[in-house]
PDB file of C-alpha atoms in Angstrom:
ATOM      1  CA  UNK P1060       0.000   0.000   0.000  1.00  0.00           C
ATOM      2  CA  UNK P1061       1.197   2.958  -0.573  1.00  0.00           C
ATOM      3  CA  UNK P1062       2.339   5.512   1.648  1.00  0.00           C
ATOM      4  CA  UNK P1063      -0.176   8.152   0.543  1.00  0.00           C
ATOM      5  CA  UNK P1064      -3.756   6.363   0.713  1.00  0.00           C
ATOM      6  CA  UNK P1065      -5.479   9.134  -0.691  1.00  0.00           C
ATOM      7  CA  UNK P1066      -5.075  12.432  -3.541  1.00  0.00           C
ATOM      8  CA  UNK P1067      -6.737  15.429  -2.866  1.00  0.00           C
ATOM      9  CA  UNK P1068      -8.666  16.121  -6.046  1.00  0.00           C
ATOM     10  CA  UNK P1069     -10.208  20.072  -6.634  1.00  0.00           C
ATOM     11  CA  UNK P1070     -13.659  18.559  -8.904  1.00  0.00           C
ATOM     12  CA  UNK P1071     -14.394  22.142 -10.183  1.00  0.00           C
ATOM     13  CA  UNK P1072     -10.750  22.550 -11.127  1.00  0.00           C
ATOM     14  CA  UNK P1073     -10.010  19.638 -12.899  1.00  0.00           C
ATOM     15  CA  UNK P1074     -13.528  19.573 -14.923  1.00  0.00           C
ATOM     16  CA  UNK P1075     -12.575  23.165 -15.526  1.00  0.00           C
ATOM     17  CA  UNK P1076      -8.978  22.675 -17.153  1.00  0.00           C
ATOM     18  CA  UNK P1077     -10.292  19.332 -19.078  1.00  0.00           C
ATOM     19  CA  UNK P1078     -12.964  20.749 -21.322  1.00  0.00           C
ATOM     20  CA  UNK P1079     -10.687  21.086 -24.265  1.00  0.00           C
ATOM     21  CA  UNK P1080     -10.123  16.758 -23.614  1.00  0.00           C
ATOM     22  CA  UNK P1081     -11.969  13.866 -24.920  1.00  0.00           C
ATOM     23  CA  UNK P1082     -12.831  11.092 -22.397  1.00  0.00           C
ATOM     24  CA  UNK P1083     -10.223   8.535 -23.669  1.00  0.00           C
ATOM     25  CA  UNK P1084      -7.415  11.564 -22.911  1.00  0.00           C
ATOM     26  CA  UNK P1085      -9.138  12.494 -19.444  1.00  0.00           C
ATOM     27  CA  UNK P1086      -9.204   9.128 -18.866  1.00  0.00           C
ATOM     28  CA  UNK P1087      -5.233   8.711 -19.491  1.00  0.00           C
ATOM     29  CA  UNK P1088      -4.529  12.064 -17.637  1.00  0.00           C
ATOM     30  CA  UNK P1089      -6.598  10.737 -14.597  1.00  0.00           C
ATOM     31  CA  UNK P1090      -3.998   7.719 -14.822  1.00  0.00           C
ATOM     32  CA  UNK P1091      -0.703   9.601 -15.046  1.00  0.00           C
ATOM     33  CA  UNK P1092      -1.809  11.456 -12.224  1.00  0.00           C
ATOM     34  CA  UNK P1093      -2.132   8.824  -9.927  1.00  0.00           C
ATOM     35  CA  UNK P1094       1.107   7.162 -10.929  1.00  0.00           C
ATOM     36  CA  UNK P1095       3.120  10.312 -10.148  1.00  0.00           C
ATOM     37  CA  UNK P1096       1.118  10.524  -7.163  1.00  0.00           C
ATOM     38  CA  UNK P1097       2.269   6.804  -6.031  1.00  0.00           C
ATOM     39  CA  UNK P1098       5.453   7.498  -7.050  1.00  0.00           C
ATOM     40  CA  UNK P1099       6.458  10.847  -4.893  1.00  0.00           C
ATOM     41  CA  UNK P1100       6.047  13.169  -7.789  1.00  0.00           C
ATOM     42  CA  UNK P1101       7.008  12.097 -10.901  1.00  0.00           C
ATOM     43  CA  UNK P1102       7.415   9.911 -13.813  1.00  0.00           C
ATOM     44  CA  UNK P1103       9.942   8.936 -16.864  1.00  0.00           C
ATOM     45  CA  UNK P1104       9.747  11.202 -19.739  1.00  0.00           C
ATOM     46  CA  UNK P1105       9.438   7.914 -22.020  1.00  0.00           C
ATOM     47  CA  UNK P1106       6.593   7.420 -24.287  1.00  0.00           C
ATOM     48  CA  UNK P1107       6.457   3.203 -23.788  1.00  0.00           C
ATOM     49  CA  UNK P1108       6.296   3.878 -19.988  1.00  0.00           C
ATOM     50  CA  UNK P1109       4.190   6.719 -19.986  1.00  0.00           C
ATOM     51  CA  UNK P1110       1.743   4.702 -22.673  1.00  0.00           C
ATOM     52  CA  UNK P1111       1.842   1.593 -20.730  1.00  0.00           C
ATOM     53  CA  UNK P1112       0.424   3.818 -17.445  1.00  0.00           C
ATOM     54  CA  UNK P1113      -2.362   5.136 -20.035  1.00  0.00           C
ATOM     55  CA  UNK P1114      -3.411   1.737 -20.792  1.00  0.00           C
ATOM     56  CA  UNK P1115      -2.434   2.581 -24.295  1.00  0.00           C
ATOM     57  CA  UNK P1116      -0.657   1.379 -27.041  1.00  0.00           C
ATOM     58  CA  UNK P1117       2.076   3.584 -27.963  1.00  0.00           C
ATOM     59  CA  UNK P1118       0.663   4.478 -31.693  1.00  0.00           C
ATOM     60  CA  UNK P1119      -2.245   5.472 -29.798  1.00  0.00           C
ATOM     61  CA  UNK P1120      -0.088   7.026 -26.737  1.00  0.00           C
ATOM     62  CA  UNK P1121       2.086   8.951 -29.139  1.00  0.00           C
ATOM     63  CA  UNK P1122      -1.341  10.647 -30.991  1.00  0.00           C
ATOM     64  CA  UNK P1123      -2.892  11.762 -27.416  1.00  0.00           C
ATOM     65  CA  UNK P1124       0.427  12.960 -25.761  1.00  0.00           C
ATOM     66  CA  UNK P1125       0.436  16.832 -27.505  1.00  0.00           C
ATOM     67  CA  UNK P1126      -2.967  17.853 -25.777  1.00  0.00           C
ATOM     68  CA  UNK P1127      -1.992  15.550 -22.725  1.00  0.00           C
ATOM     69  CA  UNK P1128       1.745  16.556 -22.042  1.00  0.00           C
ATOM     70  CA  UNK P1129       0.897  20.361 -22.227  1.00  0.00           C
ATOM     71  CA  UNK P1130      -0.336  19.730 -18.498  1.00  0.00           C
ATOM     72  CA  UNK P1131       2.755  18.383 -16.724  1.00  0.00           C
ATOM     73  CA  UNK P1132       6.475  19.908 -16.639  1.00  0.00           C
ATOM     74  CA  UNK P1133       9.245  18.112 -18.678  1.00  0.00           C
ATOM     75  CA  UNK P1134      12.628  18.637 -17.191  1.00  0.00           C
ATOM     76  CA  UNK P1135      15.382  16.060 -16.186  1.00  0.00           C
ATOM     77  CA  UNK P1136      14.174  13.510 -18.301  1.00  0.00           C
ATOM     78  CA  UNK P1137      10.929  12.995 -15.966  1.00  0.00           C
ATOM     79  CA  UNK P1138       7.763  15.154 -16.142  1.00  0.00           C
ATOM     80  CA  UNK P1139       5.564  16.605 -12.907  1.00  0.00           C
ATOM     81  CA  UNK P1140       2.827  18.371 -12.056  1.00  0.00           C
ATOM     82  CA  UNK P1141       2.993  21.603 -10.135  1.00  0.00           C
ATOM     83  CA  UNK P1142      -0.444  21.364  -8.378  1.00  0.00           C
ATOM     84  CA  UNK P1143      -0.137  17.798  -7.791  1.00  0.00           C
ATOM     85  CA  UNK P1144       4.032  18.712  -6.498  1.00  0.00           C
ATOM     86  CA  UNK P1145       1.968  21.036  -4.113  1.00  0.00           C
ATOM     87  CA  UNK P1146      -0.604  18.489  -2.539  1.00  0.00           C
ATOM     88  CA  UNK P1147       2.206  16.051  -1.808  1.00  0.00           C
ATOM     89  CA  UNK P1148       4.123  18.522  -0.152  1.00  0.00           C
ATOM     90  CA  UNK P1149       0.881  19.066   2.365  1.00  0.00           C
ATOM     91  CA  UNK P1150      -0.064  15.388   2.719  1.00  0.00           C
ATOM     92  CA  UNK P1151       4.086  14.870   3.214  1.00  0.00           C
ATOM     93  CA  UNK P1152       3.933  17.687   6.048  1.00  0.00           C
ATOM     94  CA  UNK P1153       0.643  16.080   7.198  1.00  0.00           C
ATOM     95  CA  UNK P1154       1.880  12.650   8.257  1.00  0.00           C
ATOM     96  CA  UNK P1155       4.930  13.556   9.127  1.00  0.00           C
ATOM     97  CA  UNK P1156       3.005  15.568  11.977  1.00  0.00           C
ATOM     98  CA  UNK P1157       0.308  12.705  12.629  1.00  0.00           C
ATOM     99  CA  UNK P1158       3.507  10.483  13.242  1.00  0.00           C
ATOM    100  CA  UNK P1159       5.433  12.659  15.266  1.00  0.00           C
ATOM    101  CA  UNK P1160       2.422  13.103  17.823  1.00  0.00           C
ATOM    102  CA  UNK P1161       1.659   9.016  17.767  1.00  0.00           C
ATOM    103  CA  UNK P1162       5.392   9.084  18.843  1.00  0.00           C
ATOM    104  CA  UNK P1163       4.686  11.491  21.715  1.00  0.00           C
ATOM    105  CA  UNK P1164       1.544   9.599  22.806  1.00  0.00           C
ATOM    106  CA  UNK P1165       3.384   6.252  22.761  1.00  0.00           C
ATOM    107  CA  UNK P1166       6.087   7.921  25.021  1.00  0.00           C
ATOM    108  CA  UNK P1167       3.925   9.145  27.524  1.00  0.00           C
ATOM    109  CA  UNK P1168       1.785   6.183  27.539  1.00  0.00           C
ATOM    110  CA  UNK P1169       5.024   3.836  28.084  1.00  0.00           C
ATOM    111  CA  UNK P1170       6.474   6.033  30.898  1.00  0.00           C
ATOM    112  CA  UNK P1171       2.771   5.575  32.867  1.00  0.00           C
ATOM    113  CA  UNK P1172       2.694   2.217  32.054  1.00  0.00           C
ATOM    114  CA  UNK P1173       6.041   2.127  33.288  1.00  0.00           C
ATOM    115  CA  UNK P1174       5.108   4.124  36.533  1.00  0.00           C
ATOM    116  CA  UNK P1175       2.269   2.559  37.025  1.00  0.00           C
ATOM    117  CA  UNK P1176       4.239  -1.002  37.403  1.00  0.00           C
ATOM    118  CA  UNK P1177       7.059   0.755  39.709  1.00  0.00           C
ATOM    119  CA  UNK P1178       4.037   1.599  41.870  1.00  0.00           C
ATOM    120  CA  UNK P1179       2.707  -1.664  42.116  1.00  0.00           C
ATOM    121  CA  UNK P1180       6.105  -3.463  42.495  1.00  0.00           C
ATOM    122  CA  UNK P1181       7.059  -0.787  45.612  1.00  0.00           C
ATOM    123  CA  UNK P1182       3.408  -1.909  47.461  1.00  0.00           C
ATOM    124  CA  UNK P1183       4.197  -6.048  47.153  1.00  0.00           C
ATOM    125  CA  UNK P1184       6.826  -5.790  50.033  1.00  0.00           C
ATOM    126  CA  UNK P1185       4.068  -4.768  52.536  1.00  0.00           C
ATOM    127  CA  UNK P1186       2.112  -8.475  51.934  1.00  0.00           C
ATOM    128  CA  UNK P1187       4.898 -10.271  52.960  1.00  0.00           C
ATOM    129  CA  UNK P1188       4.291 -10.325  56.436  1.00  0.00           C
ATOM    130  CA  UNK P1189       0.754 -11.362  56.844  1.00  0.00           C
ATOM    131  CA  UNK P1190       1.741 -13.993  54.262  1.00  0.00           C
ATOM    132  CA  UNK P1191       4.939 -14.918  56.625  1.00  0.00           C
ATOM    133  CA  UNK P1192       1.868 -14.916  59.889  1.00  0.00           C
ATOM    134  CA  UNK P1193      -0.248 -16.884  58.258  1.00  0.00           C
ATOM    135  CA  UNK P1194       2.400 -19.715  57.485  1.00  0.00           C
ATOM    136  CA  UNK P1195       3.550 -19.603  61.288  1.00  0.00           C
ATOM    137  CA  UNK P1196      -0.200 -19.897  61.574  1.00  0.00           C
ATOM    138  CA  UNK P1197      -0.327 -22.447  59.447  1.00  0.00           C
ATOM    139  CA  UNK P1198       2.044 -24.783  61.011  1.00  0.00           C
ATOM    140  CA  UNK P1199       1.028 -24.544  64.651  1.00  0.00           C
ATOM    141  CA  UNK P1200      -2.116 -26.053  63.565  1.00  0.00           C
ATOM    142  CA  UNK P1201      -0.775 -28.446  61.797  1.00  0.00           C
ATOM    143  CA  UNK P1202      -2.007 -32.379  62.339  1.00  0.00           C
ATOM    144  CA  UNK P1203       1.523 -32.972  63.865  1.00  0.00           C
ATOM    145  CA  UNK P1204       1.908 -30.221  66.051  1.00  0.00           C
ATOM    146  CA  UNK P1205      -1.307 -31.132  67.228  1.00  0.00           C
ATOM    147  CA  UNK P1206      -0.730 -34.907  68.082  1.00  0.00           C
ATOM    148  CA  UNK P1207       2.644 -34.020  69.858  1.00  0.00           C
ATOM    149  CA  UNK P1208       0.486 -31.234  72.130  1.00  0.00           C
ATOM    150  CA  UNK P1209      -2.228 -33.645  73.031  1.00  0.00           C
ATOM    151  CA  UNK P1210       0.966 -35.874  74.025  1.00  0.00           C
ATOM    152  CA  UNK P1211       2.450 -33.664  76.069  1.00  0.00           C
ATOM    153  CA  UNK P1212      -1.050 -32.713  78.344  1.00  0.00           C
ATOM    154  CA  UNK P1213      -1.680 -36.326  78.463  1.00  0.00           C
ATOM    155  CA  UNK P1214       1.567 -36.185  80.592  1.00  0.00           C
ATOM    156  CA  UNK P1215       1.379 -33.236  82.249  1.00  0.00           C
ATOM    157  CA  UNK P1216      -2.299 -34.262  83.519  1.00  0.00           C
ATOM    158  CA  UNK P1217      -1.142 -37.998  84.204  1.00  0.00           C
ATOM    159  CA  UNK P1218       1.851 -36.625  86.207  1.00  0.00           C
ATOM    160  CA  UNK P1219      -0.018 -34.295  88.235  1.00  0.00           C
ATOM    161  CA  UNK P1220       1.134 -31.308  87.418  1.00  0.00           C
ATOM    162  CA  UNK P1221      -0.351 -28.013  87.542  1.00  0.00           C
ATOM    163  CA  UNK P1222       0.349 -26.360  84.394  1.00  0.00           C
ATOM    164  CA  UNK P1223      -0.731 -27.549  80.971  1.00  0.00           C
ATOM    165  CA  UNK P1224       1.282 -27.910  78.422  1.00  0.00           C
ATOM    166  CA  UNK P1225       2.591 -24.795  76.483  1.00  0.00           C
ATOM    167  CA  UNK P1226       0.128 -24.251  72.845  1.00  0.00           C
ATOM    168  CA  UNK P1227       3.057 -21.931  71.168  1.00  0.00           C
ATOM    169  CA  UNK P1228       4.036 -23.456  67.771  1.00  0.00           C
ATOM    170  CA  UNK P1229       7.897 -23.183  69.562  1.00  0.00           C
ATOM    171  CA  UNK P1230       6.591 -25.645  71.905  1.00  0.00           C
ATOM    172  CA  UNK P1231       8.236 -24.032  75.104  1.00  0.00           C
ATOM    173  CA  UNK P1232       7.119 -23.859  78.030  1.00  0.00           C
ATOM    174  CA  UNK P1233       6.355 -20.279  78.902  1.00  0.00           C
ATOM    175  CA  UNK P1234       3.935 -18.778  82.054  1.00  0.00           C
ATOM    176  CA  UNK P1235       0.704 -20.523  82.169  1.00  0.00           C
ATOM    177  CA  UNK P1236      -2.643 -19.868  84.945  1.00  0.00           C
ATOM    178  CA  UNK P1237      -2.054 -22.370  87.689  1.00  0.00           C
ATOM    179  CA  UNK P1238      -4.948 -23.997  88.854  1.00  0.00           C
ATOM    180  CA  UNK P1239      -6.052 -24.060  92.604  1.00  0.00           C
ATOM    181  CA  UNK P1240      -5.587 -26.450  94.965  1.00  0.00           C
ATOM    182  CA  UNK P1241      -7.568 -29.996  94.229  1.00  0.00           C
ATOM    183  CA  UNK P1242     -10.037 -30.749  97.588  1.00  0.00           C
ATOM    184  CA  UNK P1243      -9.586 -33.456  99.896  1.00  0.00           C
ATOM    185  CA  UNK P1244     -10.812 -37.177  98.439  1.00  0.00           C
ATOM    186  CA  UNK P1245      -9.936 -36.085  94.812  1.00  0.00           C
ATOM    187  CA  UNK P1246      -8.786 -38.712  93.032  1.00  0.00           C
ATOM    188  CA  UNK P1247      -7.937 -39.604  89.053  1.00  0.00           C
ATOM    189  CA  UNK P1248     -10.668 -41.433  87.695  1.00  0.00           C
ATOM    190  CA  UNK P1249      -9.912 -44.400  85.703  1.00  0.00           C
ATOM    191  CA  UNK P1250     -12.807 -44.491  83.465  1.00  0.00           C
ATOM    192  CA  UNK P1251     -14.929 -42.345  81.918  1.00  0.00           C
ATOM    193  CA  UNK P1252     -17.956 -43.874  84.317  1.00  0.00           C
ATOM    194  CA  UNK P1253     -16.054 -42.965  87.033  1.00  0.00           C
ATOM    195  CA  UNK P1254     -15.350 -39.478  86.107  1.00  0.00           C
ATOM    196  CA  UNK P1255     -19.234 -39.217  85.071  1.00  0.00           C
ATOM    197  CA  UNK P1256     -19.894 -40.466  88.758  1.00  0.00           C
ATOM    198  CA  UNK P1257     -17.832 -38.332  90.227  1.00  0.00           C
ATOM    199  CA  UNK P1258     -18.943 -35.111  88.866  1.00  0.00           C
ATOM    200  CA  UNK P1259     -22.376 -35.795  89.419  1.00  0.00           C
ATOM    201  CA  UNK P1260     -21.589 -36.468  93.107  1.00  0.00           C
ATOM    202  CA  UNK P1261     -19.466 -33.419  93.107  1.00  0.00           C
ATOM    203  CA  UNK P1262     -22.262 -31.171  91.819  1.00  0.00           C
ATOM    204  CA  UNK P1263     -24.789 -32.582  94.726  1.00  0.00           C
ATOM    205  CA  UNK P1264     -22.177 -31.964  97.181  1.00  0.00           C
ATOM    206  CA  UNK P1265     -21.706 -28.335  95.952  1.00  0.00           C
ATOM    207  CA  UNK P1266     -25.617 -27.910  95.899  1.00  0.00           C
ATOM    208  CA  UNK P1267     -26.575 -29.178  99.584  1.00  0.00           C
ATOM    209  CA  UNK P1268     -23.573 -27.194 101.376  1.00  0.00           C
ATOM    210  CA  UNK P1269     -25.024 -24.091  98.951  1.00  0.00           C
ATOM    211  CA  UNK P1270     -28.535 -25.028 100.154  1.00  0.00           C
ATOM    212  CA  UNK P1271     -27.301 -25.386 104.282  1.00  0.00           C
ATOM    213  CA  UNK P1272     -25.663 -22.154 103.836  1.00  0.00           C
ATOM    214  CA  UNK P1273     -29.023 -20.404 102.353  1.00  0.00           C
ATOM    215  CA  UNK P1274     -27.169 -19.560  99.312  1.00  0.00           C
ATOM    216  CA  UNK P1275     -24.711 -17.126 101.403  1.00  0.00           C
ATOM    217  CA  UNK P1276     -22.082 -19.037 100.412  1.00  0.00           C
ATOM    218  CA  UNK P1277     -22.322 -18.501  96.711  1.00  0.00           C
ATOM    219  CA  UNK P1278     -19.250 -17.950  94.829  1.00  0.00           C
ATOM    220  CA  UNK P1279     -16.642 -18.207  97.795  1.00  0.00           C
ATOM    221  CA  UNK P1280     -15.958 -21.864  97.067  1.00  0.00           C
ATOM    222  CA  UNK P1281     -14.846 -22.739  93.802  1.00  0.00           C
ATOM    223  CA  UNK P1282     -16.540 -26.094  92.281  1.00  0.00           C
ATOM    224  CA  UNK P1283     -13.314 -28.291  90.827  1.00  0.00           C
ATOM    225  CA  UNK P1284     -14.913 -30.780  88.687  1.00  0.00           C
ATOM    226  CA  UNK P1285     -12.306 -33.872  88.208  1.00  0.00           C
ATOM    227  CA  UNK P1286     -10.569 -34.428  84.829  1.00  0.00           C
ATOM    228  CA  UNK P1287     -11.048 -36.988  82.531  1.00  0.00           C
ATOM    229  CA  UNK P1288      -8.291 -39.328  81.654  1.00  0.00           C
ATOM    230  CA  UNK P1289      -7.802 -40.403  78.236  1.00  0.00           C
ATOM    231  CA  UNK P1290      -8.143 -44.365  77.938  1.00  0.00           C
TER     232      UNK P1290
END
């Protein structure tokens, strides 16, 4: 395609300048023009070429040419056209301006493209964190952090001792509520029939000393209610 999609063509002129041509000559002139057009201006001074653009033989070429060639300029060994010279000096000036600004747009859209990705790249530090949390998260909870805790209560209950057993995902002990004192008779149950027992014997006890007291009592004794042992 060429490089200039389009001629500006005056109608009024060119019907104007013609009227002394027959259609077969306006015909050829309309075809010269657009080859110099296409080809930035001009065209060989040879009768075969310039009869072959016609679309004429060159017996035929060489009998139109006085009334046609009386239009262009001959000089060089090419011919022009000074009105045509003129419109493809405009159209020239008129893309080269069209391209210049698509450059300047292209520019300006790269460097916010380009600022827009800086911006986003800068704000993807600040994620890291939670995502660092939610792995720590991630492995306290996991199944065998959770089967080596349940072992280590297990003991700590079985042993006697006060303090559970620390839930950290580091796993070390660190400062946990001691519980108070166990009454007098508690024992460890052995089933989970005797721990049912003995909370339901527990709870009576804790009602009828509430009841003998006439509920003055309430809330200065603290009901312990035994644990159950894993089988």
């Amino acid at each position: 395609m060429s490089e200039r999609p389009f001629m500006q063509l005056y109608v009024s002129d060119f019907v104007g300048d013609t009227l002394q041509l027959s259609t077969e000559q306006i015909g050829a002139y309309m075809l010269l023009l657009m080859a110099m057009w296409n080809a930035g201006g001009s065209l060989p001074d040879d009768d075969a070429r310039l009869a072959r653009v016609a679309r004429l033989s060159l017996k035929k070429w060489r009998a139109l040419s006085p009334d046609l060639l009386i239009f262009f300029e001959r000089a060089g060994g090419e011919i022009g056209h000074k009105r045509l010279t003129k419109e493809l000096r405009k159209a020239q000036v008129k893309s080269q301006a069209r391209a210049a600004a698509g450059a300047r747009g292209g520019a300006a859209t790269a460097l916010k493209t380009k600022t827009h990705a800086a911006a986003n790249a800068g704000g993807l530090p600040r994620h890291l964190p939670d995502s660092r949390n939610q792995m720590e998260k991630a492995a306290a909870f996991s199944p065998d952090n959770a089967k080596r805790l349940s072992s280590e209560n297990a003991q700590h209950f079985s042993l006697g001792n006060a303090k559970p057993a620390d839930f950290s995902p580091a796993g070390k002990n660190k400062t946990a509520p001691v519980f108070s004192g166990r009454k007098p008779g508690w024992h460890q149950p052995k089933t989970h029939t005797d721990a049912a027992n003995a909370i339901i014997e527990e709870i009576r006890r804790h009602d009828r000393s509430r009841i003998a007291a006439g509920d003055q009592g309430v809330g200065r004794d603290v009901l312990m209610l035994p644990a159950i042992r894993a089988d």
